[in-house]
Short mmCIF file of C-alpha atoms in Angstrom, two decimals:
data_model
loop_
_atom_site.label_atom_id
_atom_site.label_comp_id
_atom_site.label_asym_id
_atom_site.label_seq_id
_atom_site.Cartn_x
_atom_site.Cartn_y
_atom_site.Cartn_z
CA UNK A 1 63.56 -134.79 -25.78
CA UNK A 2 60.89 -135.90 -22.65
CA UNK A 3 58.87 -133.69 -21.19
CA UNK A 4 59.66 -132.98 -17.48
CA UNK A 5 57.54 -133.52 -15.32
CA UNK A 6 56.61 -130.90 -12.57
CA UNK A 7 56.96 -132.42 -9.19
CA UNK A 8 53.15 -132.28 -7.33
CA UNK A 9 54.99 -130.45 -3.98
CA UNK A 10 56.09 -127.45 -6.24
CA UNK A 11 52.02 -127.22 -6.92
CA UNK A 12 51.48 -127.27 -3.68
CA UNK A 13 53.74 -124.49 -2.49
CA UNK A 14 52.54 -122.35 -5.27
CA UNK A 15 48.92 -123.01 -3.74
CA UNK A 16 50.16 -122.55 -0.51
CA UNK A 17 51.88 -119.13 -1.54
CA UNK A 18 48.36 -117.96 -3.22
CA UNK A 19 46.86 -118.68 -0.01
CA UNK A 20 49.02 -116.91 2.42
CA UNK A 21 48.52 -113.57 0.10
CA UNK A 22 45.17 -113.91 0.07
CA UNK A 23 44.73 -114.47 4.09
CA UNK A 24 46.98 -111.37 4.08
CA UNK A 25 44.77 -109.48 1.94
CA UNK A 26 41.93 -110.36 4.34
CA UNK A 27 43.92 -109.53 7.61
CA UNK A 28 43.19 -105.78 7.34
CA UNK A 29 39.48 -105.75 5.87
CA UNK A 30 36.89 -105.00 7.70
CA UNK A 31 34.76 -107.63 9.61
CA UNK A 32 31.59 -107.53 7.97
CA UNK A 33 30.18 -111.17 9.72
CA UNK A 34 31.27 -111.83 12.63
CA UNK A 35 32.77 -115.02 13.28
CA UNK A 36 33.21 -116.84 17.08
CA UNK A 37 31.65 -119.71 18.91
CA UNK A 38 28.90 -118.10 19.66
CA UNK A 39 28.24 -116.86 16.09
CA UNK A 40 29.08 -119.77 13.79
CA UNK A 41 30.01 -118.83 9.97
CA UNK A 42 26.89 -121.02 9.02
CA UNK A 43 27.52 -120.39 5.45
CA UNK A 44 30.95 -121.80 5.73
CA UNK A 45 29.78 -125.00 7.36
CA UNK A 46 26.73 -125.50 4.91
CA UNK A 47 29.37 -125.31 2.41
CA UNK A 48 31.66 -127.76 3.54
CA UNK A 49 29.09 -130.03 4.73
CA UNK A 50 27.83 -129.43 0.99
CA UNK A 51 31.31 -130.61 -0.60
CA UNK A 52 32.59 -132.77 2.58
CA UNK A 53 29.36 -135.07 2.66
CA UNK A 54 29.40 -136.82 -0.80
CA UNK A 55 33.06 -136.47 -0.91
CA UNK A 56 33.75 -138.59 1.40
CA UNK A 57 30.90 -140.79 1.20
CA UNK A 58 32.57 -141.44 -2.40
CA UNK A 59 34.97 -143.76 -0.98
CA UNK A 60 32.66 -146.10 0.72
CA UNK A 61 29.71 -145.60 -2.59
CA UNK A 62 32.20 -144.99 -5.51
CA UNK A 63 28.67 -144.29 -7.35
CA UNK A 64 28.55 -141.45 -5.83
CA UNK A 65 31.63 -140.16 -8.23
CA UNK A 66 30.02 -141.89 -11.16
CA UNK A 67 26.54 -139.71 -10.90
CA UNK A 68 28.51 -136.34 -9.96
CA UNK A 69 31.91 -136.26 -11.52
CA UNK A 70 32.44 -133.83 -14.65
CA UNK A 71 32.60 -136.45 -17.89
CA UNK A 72 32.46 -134.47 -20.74
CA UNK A 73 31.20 -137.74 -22.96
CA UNK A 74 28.13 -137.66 -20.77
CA UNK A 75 27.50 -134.22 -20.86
CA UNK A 76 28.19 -133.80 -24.60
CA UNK A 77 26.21 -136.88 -25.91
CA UNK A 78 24.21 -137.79 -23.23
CA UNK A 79 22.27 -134.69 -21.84
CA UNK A 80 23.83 -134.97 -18.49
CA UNK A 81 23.82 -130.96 -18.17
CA UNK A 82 24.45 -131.31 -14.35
CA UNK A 83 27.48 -132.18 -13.82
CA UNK A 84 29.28 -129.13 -14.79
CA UNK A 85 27.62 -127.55 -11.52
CA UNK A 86 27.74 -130.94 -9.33
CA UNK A 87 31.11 -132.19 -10.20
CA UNK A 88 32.68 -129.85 -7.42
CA UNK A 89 30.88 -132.09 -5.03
CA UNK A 90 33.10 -135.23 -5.26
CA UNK A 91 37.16 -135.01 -5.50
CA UNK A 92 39.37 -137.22 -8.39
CA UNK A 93 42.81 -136.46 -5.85
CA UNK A 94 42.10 -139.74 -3.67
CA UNK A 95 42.92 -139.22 -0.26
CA UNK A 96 45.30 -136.74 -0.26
CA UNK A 97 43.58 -134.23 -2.69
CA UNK A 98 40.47 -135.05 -1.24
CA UNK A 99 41.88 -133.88 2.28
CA UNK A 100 43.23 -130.69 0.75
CA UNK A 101 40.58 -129.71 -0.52
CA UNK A 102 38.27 -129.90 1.92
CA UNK A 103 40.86 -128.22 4.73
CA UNK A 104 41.43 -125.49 2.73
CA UNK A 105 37.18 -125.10 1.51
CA UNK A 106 36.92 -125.09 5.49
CA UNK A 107 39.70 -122.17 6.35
CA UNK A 108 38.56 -120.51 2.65
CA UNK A 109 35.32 -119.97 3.34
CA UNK A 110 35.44 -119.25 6.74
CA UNK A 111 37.77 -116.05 6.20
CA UNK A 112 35.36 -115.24 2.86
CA UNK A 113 32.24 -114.57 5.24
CA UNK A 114 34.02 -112.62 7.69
CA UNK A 115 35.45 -110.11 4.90
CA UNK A 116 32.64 -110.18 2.93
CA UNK A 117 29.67 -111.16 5.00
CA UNK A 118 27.31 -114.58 4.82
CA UNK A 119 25.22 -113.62 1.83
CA UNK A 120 27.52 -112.62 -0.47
CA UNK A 121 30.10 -115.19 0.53
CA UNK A 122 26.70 -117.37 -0.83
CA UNK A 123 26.12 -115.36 -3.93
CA UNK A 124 30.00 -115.79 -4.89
CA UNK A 125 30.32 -119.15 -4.39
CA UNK A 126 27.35 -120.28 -6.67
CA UNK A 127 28.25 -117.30 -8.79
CA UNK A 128 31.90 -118.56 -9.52
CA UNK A 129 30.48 -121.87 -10.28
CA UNK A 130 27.89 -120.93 -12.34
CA UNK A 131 29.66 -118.58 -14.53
CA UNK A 132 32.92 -120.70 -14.88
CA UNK A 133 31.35 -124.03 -15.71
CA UNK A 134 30.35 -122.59 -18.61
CA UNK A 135 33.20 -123.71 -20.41
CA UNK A 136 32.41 -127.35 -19.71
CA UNK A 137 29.94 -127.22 -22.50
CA UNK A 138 31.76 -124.98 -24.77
CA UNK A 139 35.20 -126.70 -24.60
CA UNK A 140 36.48 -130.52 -24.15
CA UNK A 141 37.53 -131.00 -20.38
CA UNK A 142 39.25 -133.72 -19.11
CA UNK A 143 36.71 -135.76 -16.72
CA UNK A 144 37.33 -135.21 -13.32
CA UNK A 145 35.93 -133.75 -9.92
CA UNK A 146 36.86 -131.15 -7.65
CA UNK A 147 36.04 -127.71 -5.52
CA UNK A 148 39.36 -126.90 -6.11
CA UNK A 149 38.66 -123.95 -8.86
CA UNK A 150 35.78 -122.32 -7.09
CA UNK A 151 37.54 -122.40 -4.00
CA UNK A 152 40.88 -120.92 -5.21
CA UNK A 153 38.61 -118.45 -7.15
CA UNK A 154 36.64 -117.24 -3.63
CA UNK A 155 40.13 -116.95 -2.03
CA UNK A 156 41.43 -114.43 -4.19
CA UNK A 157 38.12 -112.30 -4.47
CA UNK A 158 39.11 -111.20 -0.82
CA UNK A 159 42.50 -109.44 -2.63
CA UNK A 160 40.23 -108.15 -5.13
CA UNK A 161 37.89 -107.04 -2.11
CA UNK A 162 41.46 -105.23 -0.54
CA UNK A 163 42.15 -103.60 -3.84
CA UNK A 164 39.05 -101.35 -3.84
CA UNK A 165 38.37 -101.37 -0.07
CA UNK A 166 41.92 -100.66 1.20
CA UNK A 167 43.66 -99.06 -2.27
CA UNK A 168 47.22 -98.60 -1.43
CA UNK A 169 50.45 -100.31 -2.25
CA UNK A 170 49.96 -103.24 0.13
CA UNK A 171 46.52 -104.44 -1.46
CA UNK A 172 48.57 -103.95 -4.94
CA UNK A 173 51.33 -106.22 -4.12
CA UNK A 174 49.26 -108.69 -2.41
CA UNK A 175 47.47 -108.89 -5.53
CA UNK A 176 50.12 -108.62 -8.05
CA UNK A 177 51.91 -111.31 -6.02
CA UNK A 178 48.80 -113.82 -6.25
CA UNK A 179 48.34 -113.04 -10.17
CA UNK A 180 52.44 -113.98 -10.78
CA UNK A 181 51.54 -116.91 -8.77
CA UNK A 182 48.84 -117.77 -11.20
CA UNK A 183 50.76 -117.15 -14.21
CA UNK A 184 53.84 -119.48 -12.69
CA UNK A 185 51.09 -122.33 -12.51
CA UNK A 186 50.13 -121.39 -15.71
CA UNK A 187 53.75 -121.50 -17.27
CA UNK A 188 54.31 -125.02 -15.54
CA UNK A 189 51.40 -126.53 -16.92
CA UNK A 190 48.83 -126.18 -14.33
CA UNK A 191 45.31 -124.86 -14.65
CA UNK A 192 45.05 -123.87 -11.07
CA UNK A 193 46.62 -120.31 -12.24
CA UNK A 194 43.27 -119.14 -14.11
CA UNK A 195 41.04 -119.42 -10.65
CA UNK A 196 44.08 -117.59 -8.69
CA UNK A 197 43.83 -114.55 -11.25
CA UNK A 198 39.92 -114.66 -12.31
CA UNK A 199 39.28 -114.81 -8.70
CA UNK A 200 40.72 -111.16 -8.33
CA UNK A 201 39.02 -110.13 -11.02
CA UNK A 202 35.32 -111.23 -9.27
CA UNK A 203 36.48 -109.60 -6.47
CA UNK A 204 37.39 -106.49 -7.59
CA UNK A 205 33.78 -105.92 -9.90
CA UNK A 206 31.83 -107.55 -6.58
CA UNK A 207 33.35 -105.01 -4.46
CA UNK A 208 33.02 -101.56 -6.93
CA UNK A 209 29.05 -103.04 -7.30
CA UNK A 210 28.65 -102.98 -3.16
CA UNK A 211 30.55 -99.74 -3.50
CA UNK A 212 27.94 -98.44 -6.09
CA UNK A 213 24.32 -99.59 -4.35
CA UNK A 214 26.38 -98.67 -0.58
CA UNK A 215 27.03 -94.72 -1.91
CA UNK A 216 23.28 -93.58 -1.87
CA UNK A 217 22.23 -95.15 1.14
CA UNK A 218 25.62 -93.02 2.99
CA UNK A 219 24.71 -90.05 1.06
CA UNK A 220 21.03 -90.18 2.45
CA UNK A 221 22.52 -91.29 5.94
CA UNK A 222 24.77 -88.50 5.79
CA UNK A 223 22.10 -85.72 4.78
CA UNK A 224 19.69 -86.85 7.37
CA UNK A 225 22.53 -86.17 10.37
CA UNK A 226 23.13 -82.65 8.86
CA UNK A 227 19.58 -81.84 8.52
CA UNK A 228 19.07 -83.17 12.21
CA UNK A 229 22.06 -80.84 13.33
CA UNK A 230 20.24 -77.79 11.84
CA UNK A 231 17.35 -78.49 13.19
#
């Protein structure tokens, strides 16, 4: 017997579906950035101009690709370290994938620094690419290019972020709803599913660390009003 084939639309609905739950996640959290025309989410637009710049440029200068692109021949036997860490920079999806995932880096990150604020929408970004290109050295990869994975991945911190912000049976199903989404990828045959779920799972430890260092700076906030009502 063949193997079937998974059409590419039934991808992109499931990405689509991960997306909607994590923009719903993000409706009800706080604004910790805010974001207008007269305050511009500047760490969204470095970031796109970061990925959008030599991703399209690749098209015109396919060399571009060629000096960015994850090749896992290059990096094993060649000492090309960097391009684990550059190879989100340029896309392998031609025009289509390339368009996708640049629209959905723009509306990603925009939404990330609102909920979470500009530096640690920073810190998460070259966090999550950091920690999860790790594997390129560790494990064969198919060559390729992409932001795909670290933008999935900041997406669904901002459920994680609802889970221990807003705890309640909304943020739950939210989430749960984004991790079946990742496992149905995962079932199909698409590695897309490990960013949706990991992502939570940043999101979540990001948000109980804020939670931690935020405590005894209320505490002391809190003690200094009572002392001043004494007084």
């Amino acid at each position: 017997m063949g193997v079937t084939m998974v059409p590419q639309f039934v991808f992109s609905s499931l990405f689509v579906v991960m997306l909607v739950l994590s923009f719903q996640a993000a409706e009800k959290l706080p604004e910790r950035r805010e974001v207008s025309v007269r305050r511009l989410p500047r760490v969204a637009i470095g970031l796109f101009t970061l990925v959008a710049v030599p991703s399209l440029l690749q098209f015109a200068y396919p060399g571009i690709y060629r000096a960015l692109n994850r090749n896992w021949d290059l990096i094993q036997h060649h000492g090309q370290w960097w391009r684990p860490f550059t190879s989100f920079m340029v896309q392998d999806g031609g025009v289509p994938g390339t368009a996708f995932n640049l629209f959905v880096l723009a509306i990603v990150a925009v939404a990330a620094e609102r909920v979470w604020g500009s530096a640690t929408t920073l810190a998460l970004f070259f966090g999550i690419l950091a920690v999860f290109s790790i594997d390129t050295f560790l494990i064969a990869q198919p060559d390729g290019g992409g932001n795909s994975g670290v933008t999935f991945r900041l997406a669904t911190t901002m459920a994680g972020l609802a889970l221990v912000t807003l705890p309640g049976r909304r943020s739950v199903l939210l989430a749960l709803g984004i991790a079946a989404d990742g496992v149905v990828c995962l079932a199909l045959g698409n590695a897309h599913g490990e960013p949706m779920i990991t992502g939570i799972v940043v999101g979540v430890l990001v948000a109980l660390v804020q939670r931690r260092r935020r405590a005894p700076q209320e505490r002391c906030s809190t003690e200094g009003v009572s002392s001043a009502g004494v007084r």
